[in-house]
Short mmCIF file of C-alpha atoms and ligand atoms in Angstrom, two decimals:
data_model
loop_
_atom_site.label_atom_id
_atom_site.label_comp_id
_atom_site.label_asym_id
_atom_site.label_seq_id
_atom_site.Cartn_x
_atom_site.Cartn_y
_atom_site.Cartn_z
CA UNK B 24 83.19 62.64 -49.26
CA UNK B 25 81.84 59.49 -50.57
CA UNK B 26 78.06 59.30 -50.29
CA UNK B 27 76.92 56.88 -47.72
CA UNK B 28 75.92 53.32 -48.25
CA UNK B 29 72.70 52.50 -46.45
CA UNK B 30 71.89 49.21 -44.57
CA UNK B 31 68.40 49.55 -43.37
CA UNK B 32 67.69 46.49 -40.92
CA UNK B 33 63.88 46.29 -40.08
CA UNK B 34 62.31 43.68 -37.76
CA UNK B 35 58.64 42.81 -37.49
CA UNK B 36 57.14 43.71 -33.99
CA UNK B 37 60.37 44.07 -32.25
CA UNK B 38 59.56 46.86 -29.59
CA UNK B 39 61.99 49.09 -27.44
CA UNK B 40 60.93 47.12 -24.34
CA UNK B 41 63.15 44.27 -25.57
CA UNK B 42 66.39 46.19 -26.48
CA UNK B 43 68.83 46.74 -23.96
CA UNK B 44 70.06 50.30 -25.43
CA UNK B 45 66.50 51.20 -24.52
CA UNK B 46 66.77 49.96 -20.95
CA UNK B 47 65.25 46.58 -21.47
CA UNK B 48 64.54 44.84 -17.96
CA UNK B 49 64.01 41.35 -19.69
CA UNK B 50 66.71 40.77 -22.12
CA UNK B 51 70.22 41.74 -23.51
CA UNK B 52 71.02 42.90 -27.11
CA UNK B 53 74.60 43.59 -27.30
CA UNK B 54 74.82 43.66 -31.13
CA UNK B 55 71.92 45.98 -31.79
CA UNK B 56 73.45 48.08 -29.06
CA UNK B 57 76.62 48.34 -31.00
CA UNK B 58 74.74 50.81 -33.40
CA UNK B 59 73.45 52.91 -30.40
CA UNK B 60 77.02 53.02 -29.05
CA UNK B 61 78.53 54.04 -32.10
CA UNK B 62 75.86 56.44 -33.21
CA UNK B 63 72.54 57.83 -32.32
CA UNK B 64 69.34 56.42 -30.40
CA UNK B 65 66.10 58.09 -31.00
CA UNK B 66 63.98 58.01 -28.11
CA UNK B 67 60.79 59.40 -29.60
CA UNK B 68 60.40 57.68 -32.99
CA UNK B 69 56.86 56.80 -33.74
CA UNK B 70 54.79 55.05 -36.42
CA UNK B 71 51.87 56.82 -37.80
CA UNK B 72 49.74 53.62 -37.86
CA UNK B 73 50.82 50.75 -35.80
CA UNK B 74 50.56 47.79 -38.03
CA UNK B 75 52.72 45.87 -40.49
CA UNK B 76 51.94 46.71 -44.09
CA UNK B 77 51.03 50.20 -43.60
CA UNK B 78 54.02 51.28 -41.64
CA UNK B 79 56.06 49.75 -44.50
CA UNK B 80 54.19 51.54 -47.00
CA UNK B 81 54.77 54.73 -45.03
CA UNK B 82 58.57 54.11 -44.89
CA UNK B 83 59.19 53.28 -48.50
CA UNK B 84 56.88 56.08 -49.97
CA UNK B 85 57.49 58.89 -47.27
CA UNK B 86 53.57 59.42 -47.05
CA UNK B 87 50.94 58.84 -44.57
CA UNK B 88 48.59 55.99 -45.20
CA UNK B 89 45.51 57.97 -46.40
CA UNK B 90 48.00 59.07 -49.11
CA UNK B 91 49.44 55.79 -50.09
CA UNK B 92 46.34 53.90 -49.71
CA UNK B 93 47.78 51.05 -47.55
CA UNK B 94 45.56 51.93 -44.48
CA UNK B 95 45.23 47.99 -43.45
CA UNK B 96 47.11 44.80 -43.89
CA UNK B 97 44.27 44.08 -46.40
CA UNK B 98 45.55 46.63 -49.02
CA UNK B 99 48.49 45.90 -51.10
CA UNK B 100 51.05 48.87 -52.25
CA UNK B 101 50.59 49.98 -55.69
CA UNK B 102 54.16 49.64 -56.91
CA UNK B 103 54.02 52.36 -59.24
CA UNK B 104 54.23 54.73 -56.20
CA UNK B 105 57.47 56.44 -56.16
CA UNK B 106 59.67 55.21 -53.14
CA UNK B 107 62.96 56.40 -51.75
CA UNK B 108 64.43 53.23 -53.12
CA UNK B 109 63.54 54.51 -56.69
CA UNK B 110 65.04 57.91 -55.79
CA UNK B 111 68.38 56.07 -54.76
CA UNK B 112 68.40 53.80 -57.64
CA UNK B 113 67.87 56.68 -60.10
CA UNK B 114 70.90 58.39 -58.61
CA UNK B 115 73.11 55.19 -59.31
CA UNK B 116 72.84 53.38 -55.91
CA UNK B 117 72.61 49.48 -56.13
CA UNK B 118 69.51 48.37 -54.25
CA UNK B 119 68.28 45.39 -52.77
CA UNK B 120 65.65 43.81 -50.31
CA UNK B 121 65.64 40.39 -48.55
CA UNK B 122 63.36 39.15 -46.04
CA UNK B 123 59.60 40.32 -45.49
CA UNK B 124 57.84 42.38 -47.83
CA UNK B 125 54.20 41.98 -46.87
CA UNK B 126 52.81 44.67 -49.27
CA UNK B 127 51.59 42.26 -51.87
CA UNK B 128 52.44 40.14 -54.60
CA UNK B 129 52.05 40.03 -58.33
CA UNK B 130 52.87 42.73 -61.29
CA UNK B 131 51.13 45.41 -59.45
CA UNK B 132 52.73 44.89 -56.03
CA UNK B 133 55.93 42.99 -56.17
CA UNK B 134 58.99 44.91 -55.12
CA UNK B 135 60.13 47.63 -57.61
CA UNK B 136 63.27 49.60 -58.20
CA UNK B 137 65.41 46.87 -56.55
CA UNK B 138 68.33 45.43 -58.34
CA UNK B 139 67.71 42.39 -56.31
CA UNK B 140 64.82 41.22 -54.35
CA UNK B 141 64.22 38.08 -52.59
CA UNK B 142 61.23 38.17 -50.30
CA UNK B 143 58.98 35.94 -48.40
CA UNK B 144 55.43 35.30 -49.62
CA UNK B 145 53.12 36.92 -47.28
CA UNK B 146 54.17 36.35 -43.68
CA UNK B 147 56.53 33.76 -44.77
CA UNK B 148 57.73 30.78 -42.57
CA UNK B 149 60.20 30.42 -39.90
CA UNK B 150 62.02 27.34 -40.87
CA UNK B 151 62.82 26.30 -44.36
CA UNK B 152 61.06 29.20 -45.91
CA UNK B 153 60.12 29.74 -49.49
CA UNK B 154 61.20 33.13 -50.78
CA UNK B 155 59.87 34.77 -54.12
CA UNK B 156 62.58 36.09 -56.63
CA UNK B 157 61.94 37.72 -59.97
CA UNK B 158 62.67 34.34 -61.44
CA UNK B 159 60.18 32.41 -59.20
CA UNK B 160 60.01 30.75 -55.83
CA UNK B 161 62.96 29.29 -54.07
CA UNK B 162 63.28 27.43 -50.95
CA UNK B 163 66.00 27.73 -48.44
CA UNK B 164 66.82 25.54 -45.74
CA UNK B 165 67.36 26.64 -42.27
CA UNK B 166 66.08 29.45 -40.18
CA UNK B 167 64.49 32.45 -41.64
CA UNK B 168 66.54 35.18 -39.70
CA UNK B 169 69.85 33.66 -40.49
CA UNK B 170 68.78 33.08 -44.06
CA UNK B 171 67.76 36.62 -44.63
CA UNK B 172 71.12 37.74 -43.34
CA UNK B 173 73.03 35.18 -45.57
CA UNK B 174 71.23 36.57 -48.41
CA UNK B 175 72.08 40.18 -47.64
CA UNK B 176 75.70 39.32 -46.90
CA UNK B 177 75.93 37.33 -50.19
CA UNK B 178 74.66 40.41 -52.02
CA UNK B 179 77.21 42.74 -50.73
CA UNK B 180 79.74 40.24 -51.39
CA UNK B 181 79.00 40.50 -55.10
CA UNK B 182 79.12 44.42 -55.35
CA UNK B 183 82.14 46.30 -57.06
CA UNK B 184 84.04 48.10 -54.48
CA UNK B 185 83.00 51.57 -55.79
CA UNK B 186 79.40 50.78 -55.90
CA UNK B 187 77.20 52.98 -53.48
CA UNK B 188 74.50 50.57 -52.23
CA UNK B 189 71.06 50.64 -50.40
CA UNK B 190 70.37 47.15 -48.79
CA UNK B 191 67.10 46.52 -46.96
CA UNK B 192 67.13 43.46 -44.52
CA UNK B 193 63.43 42.95 -43.50
CA UNK B 194 63.40 40.34 -40.68
CA UNK B 195 60.16 38.24 -40.08
CA UNK B 196 60.99 37.71 -36.52
CA UNK B 197 59.92 38.24 -33.95
CA UNK B 198 56.13 38.34 -35.39
CA UNK B 199 53.71 35.62 -34.27
CA UNK B 200 54.10 32.60 -34.06
CA UNK B 201 57.45 33.65 -32.81
CA UNK B 202 59.26 30.23 -33.66
CA UNK B 203 62.70 30.53 -32.21
CA UNK B 204 65.79 28.88 -34.12
CA UNK B 205 66.52 25.45 -32.64
CA UNK B 206 69.91 26.87 -31.26
CA UNK B 207 68.12 29.30 -29.16
CA UNK B 208 65.04 27.19 -28.02
CA UNK B 209 66.65 26.59 -24.54
CA UNK B 210 67.36 29.98 -23.52
CA UNK B 211 65.48 31.21 -20.43
CA UNK B 212 64.08 27.66 -19.50
CA UNK B 213 65.33 27.99 -15.98
CA UNK B 214 63.70 31.05 -14.76
CA UNK B 215 60.71 33.16 -15.25
CA UNK B 216 61.01 36.55 -17.15
CA UNK B 217 60.12 39.68 -15.17
CA UNK B 218 56.46 40.87 -15.93
CA UNK B 219 55.47 44.41 -16.63
CA UNK B 220 53.66 46.25 -13.67
CA UNK B 221 50.46 46.53 -15.39
CA UNK B 222 50.26 42.93 -16.80
CA UNK B 223 47.07 42.57 -14.76
CA UNK B 224 45.35 45.66 -15.67
CA UNK B 225 41.62 46.09 -15.44
CA UNK B 226 40.50 47.48 -18.35
CA UNK B 227 36.73 47.88 -17.41
CA UNK B 228 37.20 51.63 -16.49
CA UNK B 229 38.43 52.49 -20.13
CA UNK B 230 36.48 53.43 -23.10
CA UNK B 231 34.37 50.77 -24.84
CA UNK B 232 36.76 50.91 -27.99
CA UNK B 233 39.66 49.85 -25.82
CA UNK B 234 38.21 47.54 -23.15
CA UNK B 235 36.60 45.32 -25.93
CA UNK B 236 39.75 44.68 -27.81
CA UNK B 237 40.45 40.91 -28.15
CA UNK B 238 44.23 41.33 -27.39
CA UNK B 239 44.47 39.70 -23.79
CA UNK B 240 47.59 37.90 -23.65
CA UNK B 241 46.01 34.74 -22.19
CA UNK B 242 42.45 34.86 -23.31
CA UNK B 243 43.06 35.84 -26.84
CA UNK B 244 46.41 34.18 -27.49
CA UNK B 245 45.86 32.18 -30.85
CA UNK B 246 44.85 28.61 -30.23
CA UNK B 247 47.10 27.57 -32.97
CA UNK B 248 49.98 29.50 -31.41
CA UNK B 249 49.48 27.79 -28.16
CA UNK B 250 49.32 24.52 -29.85
CA UNK B 251 52.52 24.90 -31.92
CA UNK B 252 54.25 25.85 -28.47
CA UNK B 253 53.13 23.33 -26.07
CA UNK B 254 51.62 20.71 -28.30
CA UNK B 255 48.47 21.07 -26.54
CA UNK B 256 45.41 23.04 -25.93
CA UNK B 257 45.20 26.34 -24.04
CA UNK B 258 44.97 25.31 -20.28
CA UNK B 259 41.84 26.28 -18.40
CA UNK B 260 43.04 28.67 -15.82
CA UNK B 261 41.38 31.56 -13.98
CA UNK B 262 42.09 34.67 -15.79
CA UNK B 263 44.86 35.89 -13.17
CA UNK B 264 46.99 32.67 -13.41
CA UNK B 265 46.25 32.53 -17.22
CA UNK B 266 47.70 35.71 -17.92
CA UNK B 267 51.03 35.00 -16.12
CA UNK B 268 51.03 31.56 -17.81
CA UNK B 269 50.41 33.24 -21.27
CA UNK B 270 52.96 35.98 -20.41
CA UNK B 271 55.72 33.35 -19.94
CA UNK B 272 54.71 31.39 -22.90
CA UNK B 273 55.03 34.08 -25.52
CA UNK B 274 57.76 36.33 -23.92
CA UNK B 275 60.21 33.67 -23.89
CA UNK B 276 59.79 32.61 -27.34
CA UNK B 277 59.67 36.31 -28.27
CA UNK B 278 62.96 37.01 -26.73
CA UNK B 279 64.44 33.81 -28.22
CA UNK B 280 63.62 35.21 -31.59
CA UNK B 281 65.19 38.71 -30.76
CA UNK B 282 68.56 36.51 -29.57
CA UNK B 283 68.88 35.45 -33.27
CA UNK B 284 68.22 38.85 -34.71
CA UNK B 285 70.92 40.29 -32.45
CA UNK B 286 73.38 37.73 -33.34
CA UNK B 287 72.51 37.93 -37.26
CA UNK B 288 72.79 41.86 -36.77
CA UNK B 289 76.25 41.20 -35.18
CA UNK B 290 77.16 39.30 -38.36
CA UNK B 291 76.09 42.08 -40.61
CA UNK B 292 78.02 44.79 -38.53
CA UNK B 293 81.06 42.40 -38.44
CA UNK B 294 81.18 42.10 -42.22
CA UNK B 295 81.03 45.72 -42.54
CA UNK B 296 84.06 46.15 -40.16
CA UNK B 297 85.91 43.50 -42.00
CA UNK B 298 85.37 44.61 -45.54
CA UNK B 299 86.22 48.52 -44.51
CA UNK B 300 82.81 49.55 -45.03
CA UNK B 301 81.90 50.67 -41.47
CA UNK B 302 82.93 54.33 -41.99
CA UNK B 303 81.01 54.65 -45.23
CA UNK B 304 77.71 53.02 -44.15
CA UNK B 305 74.58 54.41 -42.55
CA UNK B 306 73.23 51.71 -40.59
CA UNK B 307 69.65 51.85 -39.38
CA UNK B 308 68.23 49.36 -36.88
CA UNK B 309 64.37 49.66 -36.59
CA UNK B 310 61.02 47.71 -36.42
CA UNK B 311 57.72 48.39 -38.44
CA UNK B 312 56.21 49.24 -35.07
CA UNK B 313 56.36 48.42 -31.22
CA UNK B 314 54.45 45.78 -29.58
CA UNK B 315 52.65 45.23 -26.05
CA UNK B 316 54.69 42.87 -24.22
CA UNK B 317 51.87 42.14 -21.67
CA UNK B 318 51.48 45.88 -20.78
CA UNK B 319 47.57 46.60 -20.32
CA UNK B 320 47.06 42.81 -20.22
CA UNK B 321 47.69 42.72 -24.03
CA UNK B 322 49.89 41.44 -26.82
CA UNK B 323 49.91 42.72 -30.19
CA UNK B 324 49.97 46.56 -31.47
CA UNK B 325 47.26 48.78 -33.16
CA UNK B 326 46.61 51.27 -30.42
CA UNK B 327 47.95 54.64 -29.86
CA UNK B 328 49.72 53.79 -26.53
CA UNK B 329 53.47 54.33 -26.67
CA UNK B 330 54.38 50.65 -26.30
CA UNK B 331 52.91 50.09 -29.72
CA UNK B 332 53.58 53.30 -31.76
CA UNK B 333 57.26 53.78 -30.49
CA UNK B 334 59.56 52.25 -32.87
CA UNK B 335 63.20 51.48 -32.07
CA UNK B 336 65.39 53.60 -34.02
CA UNK B 337 69.10 53.34 -33.83
CA UNK B 338 71.31 54.95 -36.37
CA UNK B 339 75.07 54.81 -36.90
CA UNK B 340 77.14 56.64 -39.47
CA UNK B 341 80.62 57.52 -38.17
CA UNK B 342 81.16 60.43 -40.57
CA UNK B 343 78.26 62.40 -39.34
CA UNK B 344 76.86 60.91 -36.46
CA UNK B 345 78.77 61.37 -32.89
CA UNK B 346 78.83 58.20 -30.95
CA UNK B 347 76.34 58.24 -28.00
CA UNK B 348 74.03 60.69 -29.66
CA UNK B 349 70.54 60.65 -27.90
CA UNK B 350 67.76 62.32 -29.61
CA UNK B 351 64.48 63.28 -27.88
CA UNK B 352 62.47 65.10 -30.59
CA UNK B 353 59.61 63.46 -32.14
CA UNK B 354 60.17 61.84 -35.57
CA UNK B 355 57.98 59.50 -37.43
CA UNK B 356 58.30 56.64 -39.92
CA UNK B 357 56.97 58.88 -42.74
CA UNK B 358 60.21 61.16 -42.16
CA UNK B 359 62.38 58.25 -43.13
CA UNK B 360 62.35 58.67 -46.89
CA UNK B 361 63.32 62.14 -46.72
CA UNK B 362 66.00 61.42 -44.31
CA UNK B 363 67.83 58.87 -46.06
CA UNK B 364 67.65 60.79 -49.19
CA UNK B 365 69.14 63.69 -47.51
CA UNK B 366 72.00 61.54 -46.17
CA UNK B 367 72.65 60.24 -49.88
CA UNK B 368 72.49 63.82 -51.18
CA UNK B 369 69.57 62.71 -53.58
CA UNK B 370 66.50 64.53 -54.28
CA UNK B 371 63.49 63.01 -52.93
CA UNK B 372 60.36 62.20 -55.19
CA UNK B 373 57.58 64.67 -55.40
CA UNK B 374 54.74 64.10 -52.86
CA UNK B 375 56.80 62.80 -50.19
CA UNK B 376 55.58 64.24 -46.71
CA UNK B 377 57.51 64.51 -43.44
CA UNK B 378 60.80 66.10 -42.93
CA UNK B 379 64.40 64.81 -42.91
CA UNK B 380 65.81 64.47 -39.50
CA UNK B 381 69.46 64.46 -40.71
CA UNK B 382 70.13 67.74 -38.87
CA UNK B 383 68.87 66.47 -35.61
CA UNK B 384 71.24 63.30 -36.05
CA UNK B 385 74.21 65.64 -36.84
CA UNK B 386 73.28 67.98 -33.77
CA UNK B 387 73.13 71.13 -35.95
CA UNK B 388 70.58 73.95 -35.23
CA UNK B 389 67.32 72.58 -36.74
CA UNK B 390 64.51 75.44 -36.88
CA UNK B 391 61.01 74.68 -35.98
CA UNK B 392 61.10 71.15 -35.55
CA UNK B 393 57.49 69.67 -34.99
CA UNK B 394 56.42 69.21 -31.66
CA UNK B 395 53.80 66.61 -32.21
CA UNK B 396 52.93 63.73 -34.43
CA UNK B 397 49.61 62.46 -36.00
CA UNK B 398 48.30 58.86 -35.70
CA UNK B 399 45.35 56.96 -37.29
CA UNK B 400 44.53 53.29 -37.16
CA UNK B 401 41.91 52.29 -39.69
CA UNK B 402 41.47 48.63 -39.52
CA UNK B 403 38.38 48.52 -37.40
CA UNK B 404 37.23 45.65 -39.51
CA UNK B 405 39.46 43.01 -38.29
CA UNK B 406 37.20 40.58 -36.17
CA UNK B 407 40.42 39.12 -34.66
CA UNK B 408 41.74 41.81 -32.62
CA UNK B 409 38.67 44.04 -32.68
CA UNK B 410 40.76 46.85 -32.07
CA UNK B 411 38.66 50.12 -32.64
CA UNK B 412 39.62 52.69 -35.26
CA UNK B 413 40.97 55.96 -33.92
CA UNK B 414 43.19 58.88 -34.66
CA UNK B 415 45.13 61.36 -32.26
CA UNK B 416 47.94 63.44 -31.57
CA UNK B 417 50.86 63.07 -29.29
CA UNK B 418 53.09 65.86 -28.20
CA UNK B 419 55.95 65.43 -25.82
CA UNK B 420 53.67 65.88 -22.78
CA UNK B 421 50.18 64.70 -23.78
CA UNK B 422 48.30 62.29 -26.04
CA UNK B 423 44.65 62.91 -27.13
CA UNK B 424 42.90 60.13 -28.79
CA UNK B 425 39.47 59.77 -30.61
CA UNK B 426 38.01 56.56 -31.01
CA UNK B 427 35.36 56.74 -33.86
CA UNK B 428 34.52 53.23 -34.17
CA UNK B 429 34.08 52.82 -37.93
CA UNK B 430 35.76 50.68 -40.53
CA UNK B 431 36.68 50.44 -44.15
CA UNK B 432 33.26 49.14 -45.29
CA UNK B 433 34.09 45.27 -44.67
CA UNK B 434 31.46 44.93 -42.04
CA UNK B 435 33.02 42.00 -40.44
CA UNK B 436 33.03 43.08 -36.95
CA UNK B 437 29.32 42.70 -36.42
CA UNK B 438 28.03 44.79 -33.47
CA UNK B 439 31.04 47.02 -32.53
CA UNK B 440 29.74 50.42 -33.26
CA UNK B 441 30.33 52.62 -30.02
CA UNK B 442 29.68 56.20 -29.47
CA UNK B 443 32.45 58.41 -30.28
CA UNK B 444 34.89 58.30 -27.42
CA UNK B 445 38.18 60.03 -26.30
CA UNK B 446 41.10 59.82 -24.22
CA UNK B 447 43.57 62.11 -22.98
CA UNK B 448 46.91 61.08 -21.12
CA UNK B 449 49.24 63.36 -19.26
CA UNK B 450 52.33 61.60 -20.27
CA UNK B 451 54.66 63.43 -17.70
CA UNK B 452 52.69 62.21 -14.64
CA UNK B 453 51.21 59.10 -16.25
CA UNK B 454 53.78 57.62 -18.64
CA UNK B 455 52.29 54.14 -18.77
CA UNK B 456 48.73 55.70 -19.88
CA UNK B 457 47.09 54.13 -17.01
CA UNK B 458 44.33 56.74 -16.60
CA UNK B 459 42.62 59.16 -19.06
CA UNK B 460 41.96 62.79 -17.62
CA UNK B 461 39.70 63.39 -20.63
CA UNK B 462 36.99 65.65 -19.39
CA UNK B 463 38.43 66.59 -16.16
CA UNK B 464 38.21 70.27 -15.34
CA UNK B 465 41.96 70.71 -14.50
CA UNK B 466 42.62 69.69 -18.06
CA UNK B 467 39.95 71.79 -19.96
CA UNK B 468 42.57 74.17 -21.52
CA UNK B 469 44.85 71.51 -22.44
CA UNK B 470 42.22 69.44 -23.97
CA UNK B 471 40.93 72.25 -26.04
CA UNK B 472 44.26 73.32 -27.28
CA UNK B 473 45.02 69.62 -28.20
CA UNK B 474 41.80 69.29 -30.26
CA UNK B 475 42.70 72.31 -31.97
CA UNK B 476 46.16 71.11 -32.52
CA UNK B 477 44.66 67.67 -33.68
CA UNK B 478 42.57 69.24 -36.56
CA UNK B 479 45.55 71.39 -37.62
CA UNK B 480 48.04 68.46 -37.85
CA UNK B 481 45.27 66.36 -39.54
CA UNK B 482 44.68 69.15 -41.97
CA UNK B 483 48.46 69.70 -42.59
CA UNK B 484 49.06 66.04 -43.49
CA UNK B 485 46.13 65.98 -45.78
CA UNK B 486 43.70 63.68 -43.82
CA UNK B 487 40.28 64.61 -42.66
CA UNK B 488 38.15 64.14 -39.36
CA UNK B 489 35.83 61.41 -39.20
CA UNK B 490 32.21 62.12 -39.20
CA UNK B 491 29.26 59.90 -38.75
CA UNK B 492 27.95 58.37 -41.73
CA UNK B 493 31.24 58.64 -43.53
CA UNK B 494 32.44 55.66 -45.37
CA UNK B 495 36.12 55.50 -46.28
CA UNK B 496 36.57 54.60 -49.84
CA UNK B 497 38.63 51.37 -50.10
CA UNK B 498 40.12 51.57 -53.63
CA UNK B 499 42.80 49.18 -53.31
CA UNK B 500 41.34 45.92 -51.86
CA UNK B 501 42.49 43.06 -53.56
CA UNK B 502 43.26 39.20 -52.91
CA UNK B 503 41.24 39.58 -49.55
CA UNK B 504 42.07 36.23 -47.70
CA UNK B 505 40.02 36.73 -44.36
CA UNK B 506 39.80 33.07 -44.17
CA UNK B 507 43.23 32.71 -44.39
CA UNK B 508 44.08 35.12 -41.63
CA UNK B 509 41.53 33.47 -39.50
CA UNK B 510 42.94 30.03 -39.96
CA UNK B 511 46.42 31.41 -38.86
CA UNK B 512 45.07 33.07 -35.77
CA UNK B 513 42.13 30.81 -34.35
CA1 CA Q 7 54.77 44.39 -37.73
#
């Protein structure tokens, strides 16, 4: 049997609530759904740190962020670290990446192990974007999602028929500022998009580390984004009306961006079918993390709640994955590298963590599959979102979170030191995580057991508990561009 080609399509901030294969109530994604229909849908795929650069580093290297040292978006990936791309290239695969890289630039952080790479500088632009290539910068006219797909298809076209390839298609969309393609700008203009039940959640009963986050869909929606979309300043509305207004403003452009991703995913799938590549290609659709689409009154990600940590993960490979497969086991982005190498029959690099979930996809007997996952968000220093640093464990039934409220030593947040706080959610009775039961007598034993499990999984992945006074060493902060980021958001 020919070893599989791999096409890895990853969006930026595309969450399961906006994919019809996952039961979206707000849009349809017929092309993305083709991957699920023809293959597998993973219902409990989680990222181990819900933010862009760290998730990308975890995927490429197959390691947790305390190991690969990309714990925040302020840290670049050291490109001498081994990645699954290097493993595949070493085994003769042709490799390429097009689109968003977001792991730093320059000699020490440019993409490595790729036969061809053409990536956006930093966040990149939606229209007429500049790309960085090994030969220098090149500007393309048009819309970024379409251009990224064009570049991918052009590269596939240039391959020899016998080449095995691994192609990363990394879309910028639907990340802020969520600028739609001109052809989709009039979608959803005639009606309102349904709101989530908890758009107006009152966060005041929550712990300090949660209720003080600056992620409200109205109050904290970046002024620059509002100006770009409406040509005017944010209207001065009462909070309730403001949240309704902010939700519609942002969700419509978000879904318009998704419409382009869906169309372009269809183009890639059609290309595979038309060129006889469908049977031999493992197609993966995912996003670097999930996203709050108004749930808990928020936009953005970062927190360990499910909307944020749950990644869409659809995988089609007709030779090994039965159509319509649904997997409820817990997998994480750290598992990706081993899984892809496993499908390719290539040995993964030393130090890769996680575990291959190929056996789950093939529905063979898998012994001792992990029943929980470890999560840690480090970026306490970010003054824009003011999301509190935390770690925790998620099992199938419960989630225990410790907010430890300390940063990476950048001291940007001012007075945001809270006592160490905890939340515990009973996910079967409270899937939307609306009420912490931490400290309630009925959950005493469960809480103790989860705490024990948290320390065990933390030790197992090589991380350690936070203790007061600890300062995380930041070895890899370079090109720190706080003022640039502030300008983008405020
Ligand atoms: Ca992202």
